[in-house]
Short mmCIF file of N, CA and C in Angstrom, two decimals:
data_model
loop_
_atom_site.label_atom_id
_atom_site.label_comp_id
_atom_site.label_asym_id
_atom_site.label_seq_id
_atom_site.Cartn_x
_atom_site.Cartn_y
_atom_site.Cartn_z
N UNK A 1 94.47 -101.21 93.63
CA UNK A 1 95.79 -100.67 93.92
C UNK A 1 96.57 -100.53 92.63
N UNK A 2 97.44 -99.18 92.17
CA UNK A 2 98.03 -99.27 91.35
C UNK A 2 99.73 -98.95 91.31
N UNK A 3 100.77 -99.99 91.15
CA UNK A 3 101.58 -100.09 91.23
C UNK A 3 102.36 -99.09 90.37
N UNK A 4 103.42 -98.27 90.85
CA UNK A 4 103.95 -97.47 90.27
C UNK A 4 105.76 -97.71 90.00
N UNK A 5 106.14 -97.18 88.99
CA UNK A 5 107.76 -97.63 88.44
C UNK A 5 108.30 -96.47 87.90
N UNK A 6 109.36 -95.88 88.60
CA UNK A 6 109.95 -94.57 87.95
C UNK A 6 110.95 -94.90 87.48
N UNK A 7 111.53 -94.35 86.14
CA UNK A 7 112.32 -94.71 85.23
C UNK A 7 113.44 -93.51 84.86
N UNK A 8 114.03 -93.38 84.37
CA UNK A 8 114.71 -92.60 83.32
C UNK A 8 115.77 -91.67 84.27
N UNK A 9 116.14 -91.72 85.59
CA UNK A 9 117.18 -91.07 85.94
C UNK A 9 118.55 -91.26 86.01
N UNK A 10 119.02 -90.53 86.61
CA UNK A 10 120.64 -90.86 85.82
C UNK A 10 121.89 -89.55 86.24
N UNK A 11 122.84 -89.40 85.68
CA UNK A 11 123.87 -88.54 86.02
C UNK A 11 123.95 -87.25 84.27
N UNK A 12 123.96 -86.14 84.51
CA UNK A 12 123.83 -85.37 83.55
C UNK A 12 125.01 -84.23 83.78
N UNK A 13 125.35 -83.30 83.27
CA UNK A 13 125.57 -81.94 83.56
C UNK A 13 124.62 -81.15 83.62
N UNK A 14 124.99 -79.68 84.41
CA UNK A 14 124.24 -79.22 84.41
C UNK A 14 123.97 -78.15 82.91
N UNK A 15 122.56 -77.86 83.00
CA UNK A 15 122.20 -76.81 81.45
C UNK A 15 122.06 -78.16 80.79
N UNK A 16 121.77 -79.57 80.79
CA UNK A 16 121.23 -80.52 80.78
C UNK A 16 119.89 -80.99 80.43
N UNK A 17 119.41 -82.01 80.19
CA UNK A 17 118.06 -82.45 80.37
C UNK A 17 117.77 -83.92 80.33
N UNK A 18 116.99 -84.29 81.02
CA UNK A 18 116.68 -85.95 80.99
C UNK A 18 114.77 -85.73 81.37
N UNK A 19 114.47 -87.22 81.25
CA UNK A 19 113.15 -87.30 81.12
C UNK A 19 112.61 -88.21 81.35
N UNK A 20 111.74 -88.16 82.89
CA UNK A 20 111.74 -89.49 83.64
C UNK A 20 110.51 -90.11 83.27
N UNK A 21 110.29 -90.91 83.70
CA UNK A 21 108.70 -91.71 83.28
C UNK A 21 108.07 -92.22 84.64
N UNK A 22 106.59 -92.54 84.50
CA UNK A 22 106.16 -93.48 85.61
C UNK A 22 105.29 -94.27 84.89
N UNK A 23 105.38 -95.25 85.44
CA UNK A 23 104.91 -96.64 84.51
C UNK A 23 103.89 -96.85 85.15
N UNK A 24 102.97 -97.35 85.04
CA UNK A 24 101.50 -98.17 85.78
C UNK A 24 101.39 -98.93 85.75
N UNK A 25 101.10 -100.38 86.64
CA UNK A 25 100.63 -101.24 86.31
C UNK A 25 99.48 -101.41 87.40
N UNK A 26 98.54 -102.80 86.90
CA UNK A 26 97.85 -103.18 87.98
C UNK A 26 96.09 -102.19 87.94
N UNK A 27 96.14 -100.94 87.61
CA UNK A 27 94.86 -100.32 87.54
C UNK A 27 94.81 -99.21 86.15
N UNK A 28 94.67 -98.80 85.59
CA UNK A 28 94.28 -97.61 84.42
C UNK A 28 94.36 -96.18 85.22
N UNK A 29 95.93 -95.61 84.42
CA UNK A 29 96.29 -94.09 85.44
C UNK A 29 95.64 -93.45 84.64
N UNK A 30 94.55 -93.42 84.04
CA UNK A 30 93.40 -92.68 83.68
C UNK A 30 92.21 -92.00 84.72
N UNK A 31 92.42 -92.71 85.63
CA UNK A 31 91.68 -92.40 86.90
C UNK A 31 92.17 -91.80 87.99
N UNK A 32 93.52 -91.23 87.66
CA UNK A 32 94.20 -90.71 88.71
C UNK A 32 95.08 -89.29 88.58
N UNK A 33 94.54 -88.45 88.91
CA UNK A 33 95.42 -87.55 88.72
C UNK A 33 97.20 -88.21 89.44
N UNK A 34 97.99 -87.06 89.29
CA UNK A 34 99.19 -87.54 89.13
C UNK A 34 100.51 -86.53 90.12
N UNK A 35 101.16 -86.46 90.55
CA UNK A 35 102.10 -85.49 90.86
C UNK A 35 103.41 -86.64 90.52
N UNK A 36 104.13 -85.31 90.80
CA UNK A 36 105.87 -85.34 91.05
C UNK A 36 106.40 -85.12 91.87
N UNK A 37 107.57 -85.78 92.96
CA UNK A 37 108.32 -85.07 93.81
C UNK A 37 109.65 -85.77 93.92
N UNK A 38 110.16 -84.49 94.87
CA UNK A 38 111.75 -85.08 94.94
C UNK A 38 111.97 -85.11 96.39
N UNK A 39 112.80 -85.60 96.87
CA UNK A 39 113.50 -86.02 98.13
C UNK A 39 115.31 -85.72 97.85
N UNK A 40 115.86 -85.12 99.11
CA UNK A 40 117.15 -85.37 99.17
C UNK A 40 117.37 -85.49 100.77
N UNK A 41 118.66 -86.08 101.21
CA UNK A 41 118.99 -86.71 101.99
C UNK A 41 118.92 -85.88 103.46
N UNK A 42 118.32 -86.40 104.09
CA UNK A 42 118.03 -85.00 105.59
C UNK A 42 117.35 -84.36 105.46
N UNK A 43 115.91 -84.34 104.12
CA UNK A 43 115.19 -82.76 103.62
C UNK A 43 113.76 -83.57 103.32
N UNK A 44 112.66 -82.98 103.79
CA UNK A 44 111.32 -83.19 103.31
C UNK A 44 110.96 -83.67 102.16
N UNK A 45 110.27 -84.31 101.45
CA UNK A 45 109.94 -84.75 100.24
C UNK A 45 109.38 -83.71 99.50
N UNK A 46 109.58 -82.88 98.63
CA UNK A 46 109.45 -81.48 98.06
C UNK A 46 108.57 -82.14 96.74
N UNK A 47 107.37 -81.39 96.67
CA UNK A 47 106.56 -80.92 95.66
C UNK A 47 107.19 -80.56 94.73
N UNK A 48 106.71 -81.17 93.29
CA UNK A 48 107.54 -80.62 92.03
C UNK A 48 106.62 -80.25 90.53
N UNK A 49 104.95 -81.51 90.49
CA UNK A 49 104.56 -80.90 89.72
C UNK A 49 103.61 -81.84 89.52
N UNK A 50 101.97 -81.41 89.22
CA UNK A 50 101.23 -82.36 89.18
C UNK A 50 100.35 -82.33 87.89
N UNK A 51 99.28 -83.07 87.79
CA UNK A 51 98.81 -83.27 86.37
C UNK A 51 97.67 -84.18 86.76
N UNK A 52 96.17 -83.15 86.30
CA UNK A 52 94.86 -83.92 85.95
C UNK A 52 94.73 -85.37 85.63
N UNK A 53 94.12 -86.01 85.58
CA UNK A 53 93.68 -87.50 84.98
C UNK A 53 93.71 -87.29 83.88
N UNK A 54 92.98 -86.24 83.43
CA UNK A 54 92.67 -86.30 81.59
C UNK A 54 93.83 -85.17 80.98
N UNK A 55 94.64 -84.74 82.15
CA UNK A 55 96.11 -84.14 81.49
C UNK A 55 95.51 -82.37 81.08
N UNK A 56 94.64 -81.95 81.56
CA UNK A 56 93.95 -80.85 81.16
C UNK A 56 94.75 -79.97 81.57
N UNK A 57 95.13 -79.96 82.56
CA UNK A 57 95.66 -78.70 83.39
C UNK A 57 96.92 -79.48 84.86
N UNK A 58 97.76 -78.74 84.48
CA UNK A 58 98.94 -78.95 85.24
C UNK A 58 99.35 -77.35 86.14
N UNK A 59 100.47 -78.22 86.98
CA UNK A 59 100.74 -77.19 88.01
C UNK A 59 102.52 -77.68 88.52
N UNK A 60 103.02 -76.28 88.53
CA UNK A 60 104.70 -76.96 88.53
C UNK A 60 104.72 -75.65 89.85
N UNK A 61 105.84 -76.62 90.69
CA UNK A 61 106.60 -75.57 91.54
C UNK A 61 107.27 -74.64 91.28
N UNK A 62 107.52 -73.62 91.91
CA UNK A 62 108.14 -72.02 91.36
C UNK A 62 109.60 -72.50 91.18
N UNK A 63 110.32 -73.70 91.83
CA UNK A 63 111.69 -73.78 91.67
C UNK A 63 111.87 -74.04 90.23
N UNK A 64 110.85 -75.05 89.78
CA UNK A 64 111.20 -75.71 88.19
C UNK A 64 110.36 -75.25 87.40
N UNK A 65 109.51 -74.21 87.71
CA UNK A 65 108.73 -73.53 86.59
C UNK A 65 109.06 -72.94 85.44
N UNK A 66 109.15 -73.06 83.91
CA UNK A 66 109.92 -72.86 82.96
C UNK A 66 110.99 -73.44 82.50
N UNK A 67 110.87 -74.87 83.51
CA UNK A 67 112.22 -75.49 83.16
C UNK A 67 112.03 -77.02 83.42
N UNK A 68 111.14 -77.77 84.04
CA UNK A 68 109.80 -79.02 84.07
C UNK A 68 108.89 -79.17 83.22
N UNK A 69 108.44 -79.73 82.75
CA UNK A 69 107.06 -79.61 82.34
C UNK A 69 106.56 -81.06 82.77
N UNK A 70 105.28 -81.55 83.47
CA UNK A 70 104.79 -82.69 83.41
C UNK A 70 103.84 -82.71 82.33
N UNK A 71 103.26 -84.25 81.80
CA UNK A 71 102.70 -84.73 80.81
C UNK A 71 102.42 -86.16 81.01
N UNK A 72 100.82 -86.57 80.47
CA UNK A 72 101.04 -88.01 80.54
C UNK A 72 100.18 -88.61 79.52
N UNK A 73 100.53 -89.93 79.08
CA UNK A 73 99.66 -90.26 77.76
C UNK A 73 98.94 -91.52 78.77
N UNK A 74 98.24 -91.21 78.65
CA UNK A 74 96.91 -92.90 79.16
C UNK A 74 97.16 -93.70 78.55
N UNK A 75 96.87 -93.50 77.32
CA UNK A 75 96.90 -94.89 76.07
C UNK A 75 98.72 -95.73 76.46
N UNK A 76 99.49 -94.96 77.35
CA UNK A 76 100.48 -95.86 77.53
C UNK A 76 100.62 -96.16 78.99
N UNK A 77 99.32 -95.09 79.61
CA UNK A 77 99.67 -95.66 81.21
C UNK A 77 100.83 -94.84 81.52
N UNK A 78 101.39 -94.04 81.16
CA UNK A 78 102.67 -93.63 82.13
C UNK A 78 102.34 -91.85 82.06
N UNK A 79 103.14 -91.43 83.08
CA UNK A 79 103.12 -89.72 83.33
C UNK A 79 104.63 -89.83 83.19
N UNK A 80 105.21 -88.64 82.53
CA UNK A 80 106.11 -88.06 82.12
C UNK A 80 106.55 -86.78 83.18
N UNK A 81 108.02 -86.40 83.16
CA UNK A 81 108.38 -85.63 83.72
C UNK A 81 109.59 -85.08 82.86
N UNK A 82 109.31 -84.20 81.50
CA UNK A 82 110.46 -83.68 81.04
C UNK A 82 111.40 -82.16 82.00
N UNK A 83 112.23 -82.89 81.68
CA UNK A 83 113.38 -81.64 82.99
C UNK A 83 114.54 -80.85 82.37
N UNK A 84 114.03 -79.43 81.93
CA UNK A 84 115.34 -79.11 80.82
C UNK A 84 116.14 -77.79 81.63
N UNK A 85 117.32 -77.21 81.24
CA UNK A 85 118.31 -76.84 81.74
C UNK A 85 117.93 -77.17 83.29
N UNK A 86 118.84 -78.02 83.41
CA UNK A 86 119.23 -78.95 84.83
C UNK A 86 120.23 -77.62 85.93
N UNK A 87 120.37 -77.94 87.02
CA UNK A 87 121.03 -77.05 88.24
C UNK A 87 121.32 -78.63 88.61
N UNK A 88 122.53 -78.28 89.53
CA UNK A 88 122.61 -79.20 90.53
C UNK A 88 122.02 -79.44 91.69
N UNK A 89 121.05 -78.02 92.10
CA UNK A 89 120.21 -78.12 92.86
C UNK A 89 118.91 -79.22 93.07
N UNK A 90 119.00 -79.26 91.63
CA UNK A 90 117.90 -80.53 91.23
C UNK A 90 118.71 -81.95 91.70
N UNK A 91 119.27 -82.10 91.77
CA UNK A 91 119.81 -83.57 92.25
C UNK A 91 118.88 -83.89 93.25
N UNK A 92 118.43 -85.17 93.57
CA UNK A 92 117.29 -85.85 94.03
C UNK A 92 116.93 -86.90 93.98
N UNK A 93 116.21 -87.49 94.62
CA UNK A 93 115.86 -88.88 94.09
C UNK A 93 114.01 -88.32 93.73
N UNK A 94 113.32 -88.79 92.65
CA UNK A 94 112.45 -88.41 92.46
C UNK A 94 111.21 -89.56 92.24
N UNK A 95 110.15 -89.26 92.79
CA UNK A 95 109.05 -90.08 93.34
C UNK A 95 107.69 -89.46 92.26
N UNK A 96 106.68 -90.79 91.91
CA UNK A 96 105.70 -89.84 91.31
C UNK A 96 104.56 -90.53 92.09
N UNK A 97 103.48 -90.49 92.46
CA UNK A 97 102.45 -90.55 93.14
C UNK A 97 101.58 -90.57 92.28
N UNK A 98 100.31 -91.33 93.05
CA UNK A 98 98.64 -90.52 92.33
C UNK A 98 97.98 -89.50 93.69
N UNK A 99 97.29 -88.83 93.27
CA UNK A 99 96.93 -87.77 94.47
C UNK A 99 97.10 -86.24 93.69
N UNK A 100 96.58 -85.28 94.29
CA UNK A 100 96.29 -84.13 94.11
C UNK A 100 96.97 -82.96 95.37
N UNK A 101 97.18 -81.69 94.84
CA UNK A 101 97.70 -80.94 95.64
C UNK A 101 99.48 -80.61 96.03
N UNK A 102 100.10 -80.20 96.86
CA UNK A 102 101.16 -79.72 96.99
C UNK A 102 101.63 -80.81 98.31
N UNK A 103 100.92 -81.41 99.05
CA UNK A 103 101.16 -82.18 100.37
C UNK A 103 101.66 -83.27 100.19
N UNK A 104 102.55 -84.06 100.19
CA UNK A 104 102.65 -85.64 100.41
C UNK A 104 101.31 -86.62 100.81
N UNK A 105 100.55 -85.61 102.05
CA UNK A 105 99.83 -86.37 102.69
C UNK A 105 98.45 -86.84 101.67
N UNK A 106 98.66 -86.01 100.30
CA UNK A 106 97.50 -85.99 99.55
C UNK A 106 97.80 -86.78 98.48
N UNK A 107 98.74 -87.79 98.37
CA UNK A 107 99.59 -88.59 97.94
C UNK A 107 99.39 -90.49 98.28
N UNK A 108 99.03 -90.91 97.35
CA UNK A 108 99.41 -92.37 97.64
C UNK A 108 99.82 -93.09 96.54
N UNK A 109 100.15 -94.60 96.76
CA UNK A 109 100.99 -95.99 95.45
C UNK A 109 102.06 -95.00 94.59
N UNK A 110 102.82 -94.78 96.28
CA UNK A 110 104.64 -93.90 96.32
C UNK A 110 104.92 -95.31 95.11
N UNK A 111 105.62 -94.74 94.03
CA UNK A 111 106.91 -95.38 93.42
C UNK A 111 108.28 -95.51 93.96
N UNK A 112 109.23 -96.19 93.74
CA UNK A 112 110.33 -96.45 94.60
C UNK A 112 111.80 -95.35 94.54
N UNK A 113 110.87 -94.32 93.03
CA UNK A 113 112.26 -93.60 92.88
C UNK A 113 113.03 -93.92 92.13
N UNK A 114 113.57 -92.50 91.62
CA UNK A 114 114.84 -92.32 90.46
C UNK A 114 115.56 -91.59 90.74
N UNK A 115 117.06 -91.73 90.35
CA UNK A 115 118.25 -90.32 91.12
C UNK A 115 118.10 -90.18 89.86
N UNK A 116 118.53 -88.61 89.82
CA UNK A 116 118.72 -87.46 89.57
C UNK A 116 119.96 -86.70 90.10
N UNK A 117 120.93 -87.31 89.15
CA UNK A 117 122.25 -86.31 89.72
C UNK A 117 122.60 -84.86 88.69
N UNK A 118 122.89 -83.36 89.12
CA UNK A 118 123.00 -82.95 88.29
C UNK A 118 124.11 -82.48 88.78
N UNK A 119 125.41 -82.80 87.55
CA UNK A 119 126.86 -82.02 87.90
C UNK A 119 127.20 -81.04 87.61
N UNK A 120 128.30 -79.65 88.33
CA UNK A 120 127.92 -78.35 87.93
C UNK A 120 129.26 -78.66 87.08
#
């Protein structure tokens, strides 16, 4: 089982940027591919952006495409989620997973989450 810790959110303006982290402990996220998602209050847990084990090839949703990028270094155990010119639309609380695909259901060792406020 590998325990997951999301870091780095916070309150910004928007045209903004912040840059969240997920921490590992407990197993080597070398073995796991990786996603991103967000949640807001009354709304499905929304797909945001995922990333190979060996970081080869990534895949971002059309909302944050050109404006996300995921990334992750092994040698520190954590996946990255840089997030530049911010919307307030992005406000969220944001979750990173191991698992593959666009589904939640393809998703498991949920982290507990980071807000993401973006002010217009």
């Amino acid at each position: 089982q590998v325990q997951l810790v999301e870091s780095g959110g916070g309150l910004v303006q928007a045209g903004g940027s912040l840059t969240l982290s997920c921490a590992a402990s407990g197993r080597t996220l070398s073995n796991y591919a990786m996603g991103w998602f967000r949640q807001t209050p009354g709304k499905e847990r929304e797909f945001v952006a995922r990333i190979t084990a060996r970081g080869s090839t990534t895949y971002h949703a059309d909302s944050v495409k050109g404006r996300f990028t995921i990334s992750r270094d092994n040698a520190k155990n954590t996946v990255y989620l840089q997030m530049n010119s911010l919307k307030p639309e992005d406000t969220a609380v944001y979750y990173c997973a191991t698992g593959w695909g666009t589904d939640t259901s393809m998703y498991d060792n949920w982290g507990q989450g980071t807000q993401v406020t973006v002010s217009s």
